[in-house]
Coordinates of C-alpha atoms in Angstrom, one line a residue:
M221 CA -21.7 1.1 32.9
L222 CA -20.5 -2.5 32.3
F223 CA -19.2 -1.6 28.8
L224 CA -17.2 1.4 30.1
Q225 CA -15.8 -0.6 33.1
F226 CA -14.8 -3.4 30.7
K227 CA -13.2 -1.0 28.3
T228 CA -11.3 0.8 31.1
Q229 CA -10.0 -2.4 32.8
D230 CA -9.4 -4.7 29.8
G231 CA -9.1 -2.4 26.8
E232 CA -7.3 -5.0 24.7
L233 CA -10.3 -7.4 24.8
K234 CA -13.0 -7.0 22.2
M235 CA -16.3 -5.7 23.5
I236 CA -18.2 -8.6 22.1
Q237 CA -16.8 -10.7 25.0
V238 CA -18.7 -8.6 27.5
F239 CA -21.9 -10.6 27.1
P240 CA -20.6 -14.1 28.0
L241 CA -18.5 -12.5 30.8
I242 CA -21.6 -10.9 32.4
V243 CA -23.3 -14.3 32.5
L244 CA -20.2 -16.1 33.7
N245 CA -19.5 -13.6 36.5
G246 CA -23.1 -13.7 37.6
F247 CA -22.5 -17.2 38.8
T248 CA -18.8 -17.3 39.6
S249 CA -19.0 -14.2 41.9
I250 CA -21.1 -16.2 44.4
G251 CA -18.1 -18.5 45.0
R252 CA -15.2 -16.0 44.4
I253 CA -16.5 -13.8 47.2
F254 CA -15.2 -16.4 49.6
I255 CA -11.7 -16.6 48.0
F256 CA -10.5 -13.7 50.0
K257 CA -6.9 -13.7 48.9
Q258 CA -8.1 -12.8 45.3
W259 CA -9.7 -9.5 46.3
L260 CA -8.9 -8.4 49.8
P261 CA -6.0 -5.9 50.1
E262 CA -2.6 -7.1 51.2
R263 CA -1.7 -6.9 54.8
K264 CA 1.0 -4.2 54.3
I265 CA -0.6 -0.8 53.4
H266 CA 1.4 1.5 51.1
N267 CA -1.1 4.3 50.8
D268 CA -0.8 7.1 53.4
F269 CA -4.5 7.9 53.3
A270 CA -5.4 4.2 53.9
K271 CA -3.0 4.2 56.8
K272 CA -4.6 7.3 58.4
L273 CA -8.0 5.8 57.9
V274 CA -7.1 2.6 59.7
A275 CA -5.0 4.3 62.4
F276 CA -7.2 7.3 63.1
V277 CA -10.7 6.0 62.4
L278 CA -11.1 2.2 62.2
I279 CA -9.0 1.2 65.2
P280 CA -10.5 3.8 67.6
V281 CA -14.0 3.0 66.5
I282 CA -13.5 -0.7 67.2
F283 CA -12.2 0.0 70.7
L284 CA -14.9 2.6 71.3
G285 CA -17.5 0.0 70.4
L286 CA -16.1 -2.6 72.7
F287 CA -15.9 -0.3 75.7
F288 CA -19.4 1.0 75.0
I289 CA -20.8 -2.5 75.3
V290 CA -18.9 -3.0 78.6
Y291 CA -20.0 0.4 80.1
S292 CA -23.6 -0.1 79.1
F293 CA -23.9 -3.1 81.3
G294 CA -22.6 -1.1 84.3
S295 CA -24.9 2.0 84.0
D296 CA -28.4 2.2 82.9
H297 CA -28.2 6.0 82.4
F298 CA -25.1 5.6 80.3
S299 CA -26.7 3.0 78.1
S300 CA -29.9 5.1 77.8
L301 CA -27.9 7.8 76.1
F302 CA -27.7 5.6 73.0
T303 CA -30.6 3.1 73.4
D304 CA -33.7 5.2 74.3
Y305 CA -34.7 5.7 70.7
E306 CA -35.9 3.5 67.9
L307 CA -34.6 3.6 64.3
D308 CA -37.3 3.3 61.7
I309 CA -35.5 0.6 59.8
N310 CA -36.7 -2.6 58.1
L311 CA -33.9 -4.8 59.2
P312 CA -34.5 -7.8 56.9
Q313 CA -34.8 -5.4 53.9
L314 CA -31.6 -3.6 55.0
I315 CA -29.7 -6.9 55.2
A316 CA -31.0 -8.0 51.9
M317 CA -30.1 -4.7 50.2
C318 CA -26.6 -4.8 51.7
I319 CA -26.0 -8.4 50.5
L320 CA -27.3 -7.6 47.0
G321 CA -25.4 -4.4 46.9
F322 CA -22.2 -6.1 47.9
Y323 CA -22.7 -8.9 45.3
I324 CA -23.4 -6.4 42.5
S325 CA -20.4 -4.2 43.5
F326 CA -18.1 -7.2 43.8
S327 CA -19.1 -8.4 40.3
F328 CA -18.6 -4.9 38.9
W329 CA -15.2 -4.1 40.4
N330 CA -13.7 -7.6 40.7
Y331 CA -15.0 -9.4 37.7
W332 CA -13.1 -12.4 36.4
V333 CA -11.8 -12.9 32.9
P334 CA -10.8 -16.5 32.1
D335 CA -7.5 -17.0 30.3
V336 CA -9.4 -18.5 27.4
C337 CA -10.8 -15.1 26.6
Y338 CA -7.3 -13.7 26.2
E339 CA -6.4 -16.7 24.0
Y340 CA -9.5 -16.3 21.8
N341 CA -9.2 -12.5 21.5
P342 CA -6.9 -12.4 18.5
K343 CA -9.6 -14.3 16.5
L344 CA -11.8 -11.2 17.0
N345 CA -9.4 -8.7 15.5
N346 CA -10.7 -6.4 12.7
D347 CA -7.8 -7.3 10.4
F348 CA -6.4 -10.6 9.1
T349 CA -3.0 -11.5 10.5
N350 CA -2.3 -14.6 8.3
I351 CA -3.2 -13.3 4.8
S352 CA -1.1 -15.9 3.0
E353 CA -3.0 -18.8 4.7
V354 CA -6.4 -17.1 4.3
K355 CA -5.9 -16.6 0.5
N356 CA -5.8 -20.4 -0.2
Q357 CA -8.5 -21.3 2.4
S358 CA -11.7 -22.8 1.0
T359 CA -15.0 -23.1 2.8
F360 CA -15.7 -26.7 1.7
S361 CA -13.0 -29.4 1.5
F362 CA -14.6 -31.0 -1.6
L363 CA -14.6 -27.7 -3.6
D364 CA -11.6 -25.7 -4.7
L365 CA -11.5 -21.9 -4.8
D366 CA -12.5 -21.6 -8.5
F367 CA -15.6 -23.7 -8.0
E368 CA -16.5 -21.9 -4.8
R369 CA -16.0 -18.5 -6.4
K370 CA -18.2 -19.4 -9.3
S371 CA -20.8 -20.8 -6.9
G372 CA -20.9 -17.5 -5.1
E373 CA -21.3 -15.5 -8.3
I374 CA -24.2 -17.7 -9.4
T375 CA -25.8 -17.4 -5.9
L376 CA -25.5 -13.7 -5.7
V377 CA -26.8 -13.2 -9.3
L378 CA -29.9 -15.2 -8.5
L379 CA -30.4 -13.5 -5.1
N380 CA -30.1 -10.0 -6.7
I381 CA -32.7 -11.0 -9.3
M382 CA -35.1 -12.3 -6.7
L383 CA -34.6 -9.3 -4.5
L384 CA -35.3 -6.9 -7.5
V385 CA -38.6 -8.8 -8.0
F386 CA -39.4 -8.6 -4.3
I387 CA -38.7 -4.9 -4.2
G388 CA -40.9 -4.3 -7.2
T389 CA -43.9 -6.3 -5.7
Y390 CA -43.2 -4.9 -2.2
N391 CA -43.4 -1.3 -3.4
Y392 CA -46.4 -1.9 -5.7
E393 CA -48.3 -3.3 -2.8
Q394 CA -47.3 -0.3 -0.6
F395 CA -47.8 2.6 -3.0
F396 CA -50.2 1.5 -5.8
E397 CA -52.4 -1.1 -4.4
V398 CA -55.4 0.1 -2.3
V399 CA -55.2 -1.2 1.2
K400 CA -58.0 -1.0 3.7
K401 CA -57.2 1.1 6.7
T402 CA -58.2 -1.7 9.0
N403 CA -55.5 -4.0 7.4
L404 CA -52.8 -1.4 7.5
S405 CA -51.5 -2.5 10.9
S406 CA -51.2 -6.2 10.0
D407 CA -49.6 -5.3 6.6
I408 CA -46.9 -3.1 8.1
H409 CA -46.0 -5.8 10.7
E410 CA -45.7 -8.5 8.1
R411 CA -43.7 -6.3 5.8
V412 CA -41.3 -5.0 8.4
N413 CA -40.8 -8.6 9.7
A414 CA -40.0 -9.6 6.1
V415 CA -37.4 -6.8 5.9
I416 CA -35.9 -7.8 9.2
F417 CA -35.3 -11.4 8.1
S418 CA -34.1 -10.2 4.7
I419 CA -31.5 -7.9 6.3
L420 CA -30.3 -10.6 8.7
M421 CA -30.0 -13.1 5.8
A422 CA -28.3 -10.5 3.6
V423 CA -25.6 -9.9 6.3
G424 CA -25.3 -13.7 6.7
V425 CA -24.6 -14.0 2.9
I426 CA -21.9 -11.4 3.1
L427 CA -20.3 -13.0 6.1
F428 CA -20.4 -16.5 4.5
Y429 CA -18.6 -15.5 1.2
F430 CA -16.2 -12.9 2.6
K431 CA -15.0 -14.5 5.8
G432 CA -11.6 -15.4 4.4
G433 CA -9.9 -15.9 1.0
F434 CA -12.3 -14.0 -1.2
N435 CA -11.3 -10.7 0.6
F436 CA -7.9 -11.0 -1.1
D437 CA -8.8 -13.0 -4.2
E438 CA -7.9 -10.9 -7.3
K439 CA -10.3 -13.1 -9.4
A440 CA -13.2 -12.3 -7.1
S441 CA -13.9 -8.8 -8.5
S442 CA -17.2 -9.9 -10.0
L443 CA -18.2 -11.5 -6.7
K444 CA -17.4 -8.3 -4.9
K445 CA -19.5 -6.2 -7.4
L446 CA -22.4 -8.6 -7.0
A447 CA -22.1 -8.3 -3.2
K448 CA -22.1 -4.5 -3.3
L449 CA -25.2 -4.6 -5.6
W450 CA -26.8 -7.0 -3.1
I451 CA -26.1 -4.5 -0.3
T452 CA -27.4 -1.6 -2.3
L453 CA -30.7 -3.3 -3.1
N454 CA -31.2 -4.2 0.6
V455 CA -30.7 -0.5 1.5
I456 CA -33.5 0.3 -1.0
L457 CA -35.7 -2.3 0.6
I458 CA -35.1 -0.7 4.0
I459 CA -35.9 2.8 2.7
S460 CA -39.2 1.4 1.4
A461 CA -39.9 0.0 4.9
I462 CA -39.2 3.4 6.4
I463 CA -41.6 5.1 4.1
K464 CA -44.3 2.4 4.9
N465 CA -43.7 2.9 8.6
S466 CA -44.1 6.7 8.1
E467 CA -47.5 6.0 6.4
Y468 CA -48.5 3.9 9.4
V469 CA -47.6 6.8 11.7
S470 CA -49.6 9.3 9.6
F471 CA -52.7 7.1 10.0
Y472 CA -52.4 6.2 13.7
G473 CA -49.8 8.5 15.3
L474 CA -46.5 7.6 17.1
T475 CA -45.9 4.8 19.6
Y476 CA -42.8 3.5 21.2
K477 CA -42.8 0.5 18.9
R478 CA -43.1 2.6 15.7
L479 CA -40.2 4.7 16.9
G480 CA -38.3 1.4 17.6
V481 CA -38.9 0.3 14.0
Y482 CA -37.2 3.5 12.8
A483 CA -34.3 2.9 15.1
F484 CA -33.9 -0.7 13.9
L485 CA -34.1 0.2 10.2
I486 CA -31.5 2.9 10.6
L487 CA -29.2 0.6 12.4
A488 CA -29.8 -2.0 9.6
I489 CA -28.7 0.6 7.1
I490 CA -25.6 1.3 9.2
G491 CA -25.0 -2.5 9.4
L492 CA -25.1 -2.8 5.6
V493 CA -22.7 0.2 5.2
V494 CA -20.3 -1.4 7.6
S495 CA -20.6 -4.7 5.6
L496 CA -19.7 -2.7 2.5
Q497 CA -16.6 -1.3 4.3
K498 CA -15.7 -4.8 5.4
I499 CA -15.5 -5.9 1.8
R500 CA -13.7 -2.8 0.5
N501 CA -11.2 -2.7 3.3
Q502 CA -10.7 -6.5 3.5
K503 CA -11.7 -6.8 7.1
T504 CA -12.6 -9.9 9.1
N505 CA -16.1 -11.0 10.0
A506 CA -15.4 -10.0 13.6
Y507 CA -15.0 -6.4 12.3
L508 CA -18.7 -6.2 11.6
F509 CA -19.7 -7.3 15.1
N510 CA -17.1 -5.1 16.8
Q511 CA -18.4 -2.1 15.0
M512 CA -22.1 -2.8 15.4
I513 CA -21.8 -3.2 19.1
W514 CA -20.6 0.4 19.4
Y515 CA -23.4 1.6 17.1
F516 CA -26.0 -0.1 19.3
Y517 CA -24.3 1.2 22.4
G518 CA -24.3 4.7 21.0
T519 CA -27.9 4.4 20.0
I520 CA -28.9 3.5 23.5
L521 CA -27.0 6.5 24.9
L522 CA -28.5 8.9 22.4
C523 CA -32.0 7.6 23.1
S524 CA -31.6 8.2 26.8
Y525 CA -31.4 11.9 26.2
V526 CA -34.9 12.2 24.6
N527 CA -38.2 12.2 26.5
W528 CA -40.0 9.9 24.0
G529 CA -43.2 9.8 26.0
S530 CA -43.6 13.5 25.8
L531 CA -42.6 13.6 22.2
I532 CA -45.2 11.0 21.3
T533 CA -47.9 12.8 23.2
N534 CA -47.2 16.2 21.8
Y535 CA -47.0 14.9 18.2
N536 CA -50.2 12.8 18.5
I537 CA -52.1 15.7 20.0
S538 CA -50.9 18.1 17.3
V539 CA -52.1 15.8 14.5
N540 CA -55.0 14.4 16.4
K541 CA -53.9 10.8 16.0
G542 CA -53.4 8.2 18.7
V543 CA -54.9 10.3 21.4
E544 CA -57.0 7.7 23.2
P545 CA -56.9 8.6 27.0
V546 CA -55.9 5.1 28.1
F547 CA -53.1 5.1 25.6
L548 CA -51.8 8.5 26.7
S549 CA -52.0 7.5 30.3
G550 CA -49.8 4.5 29.6
L551 CA -46.9 6.6 28.3
N552 CA -44.1 7.7 30.5
F553 CA -43.1 11.3 31.5
N554 CA -45.8 13.0 29.5
D555 CA -47.9 14.1 32.5
D556 CA -48.1 17.9 31.9
A557 CA -49.3 17.4 28.3
R558 CA -51.6 14.5 29.1
R559 CA -53.3 16.2 32.0
E560 CA -53.8 19.4 29.9
Y561 CA -55.3 17.4 27.0
L562 CA -57.6 15.3 29.1
R563 CA -58.8 18.3 31.1
K564 CA -59.4 20.4 28.0
N565 CA -61.4 17.7 26.3
N566 CA -63.1 16.4 29.4
L567 CA -61.7 12.9 28.9
D568 CA -61.1 10.0 31.3
G569 CA -58.1 7.7 31.2
K570 CA -59.9 5.3 33.5
Y571 CA -57.8 2.7 35.3
A572 CA -54.6 3.6 33.4
E573 CA -54.9 7.3 34.5
A574 CA -55.6 6.3 38.1
V575 CA -52.5 4.1 38.2
R576 CA -50.4 6.9 36.6
E577 CA -51.6 9.5 39.2
E578 CA -51.0 7.1 42.0
L579 CA -47.4 6.5 40.7
I580 CA -46.8 10.3 40.6
S581 CA -48.1 10.7 44.2
N582 CA -45.9 7.8 45.4
Y583 CA -42.8 9.4 43.8
Q584 CA -43.6 12.9 45.2
N585 CA -44.0 11.4 48.7
A586 CA -41.0 9.2 48.5
N587 CA -37.9 9.7 50.7
F588 CA -35.1 11.9 49.5
L589 CA -32.9 9.0 48.1
S590 CA -35.8 7.6 46.2
K591 CA -37.0 10.8 44.6
A592 CA -36.9 11.5 40.8
L593 CA -36.5 15.2 40.0
Y594 CA -39.0 15.0 37.1
Y595 CA -41.9 14.4 39.5
E596 CA -40.8 17.3 41.8
F597 CA -41.9 19.7 39.0
L598 CA -45.4 18.3 38.6
N599 CA -48.4 19.4 40.5
E600 CA -49.3 17.2 43.4
K601 CA -52.7 16.2 41.8
N602 CA -54.4 16.5 38.5
K603 CA -56.3 19.8 38.6

């Protein structure tokens, strides 16, 4: 919602600026609420609908309220028409909800963008604007471009050799060395963590050497080839990690975290492909971040369409892996499959199942505005 609002209202600003602005407005909105001239409408109303709303509704309601107060003092029967009943309202909760709702709505519709964001925005463009200056720009003042280019080539040659050795040992340990089933969990975590740090460092290397002049340096063809080889080897490393995670799933079944590993590794491949495009198309470092923000955003949107809890439950039951009652009771939106499996096998999810059934009951008995349609299609109790 925040991304879409920001893109609609300030389309010229890069999306990466959303994150600091969210934090900034979280604090500044508290004070800006009281600067009424910044957000209250002007005194003269130009919209016909707004004029009708004020003239035909707001003003009559105000006068009606004032005269009601006066008349209620003069007649007990008159006042009883409106006062002889009690609203079932938690007043402190209502006040707190209104204040919080107003604060969130104000921050969403009237957020503040400092001028410095507009001044800094050109630095986040995908393309270089001052190519002639960038060509002769060196990273270190004590090294000229020739020495820096040679340093980059040596660095990437050594990194590629080391990565080749690491991929060899990594895959040997995965596919040829016998690993105890009890050690599989710790092994996969260590290796995936190693891949994560490797990818982050790999992207950092690309950003370091191709942040400026080497994008347009005709003598940097060897450096670009080495960088592309470096990216390709990192993709191979990620594929190895995906295969290892699949082996882990085959032993223990699916979980949210194992699905998350798949998502992260796929995004890592996308990040490396975008890095390759950055080098080929001579883009700025900001290009990588601008693109990856949208890929992360798209991933979140796509993931929201899938019932992962039900998918995990049905898959694990079909392969008879990861079907512990307590584990299944801790998953979300899998209640039909979970109940059927526990009933058929006479299993007890203990405290986790009791909590889940209580949650279902609470949702089914909730007021209309608090209902979730999913729970309306479940039985009232586990039969």
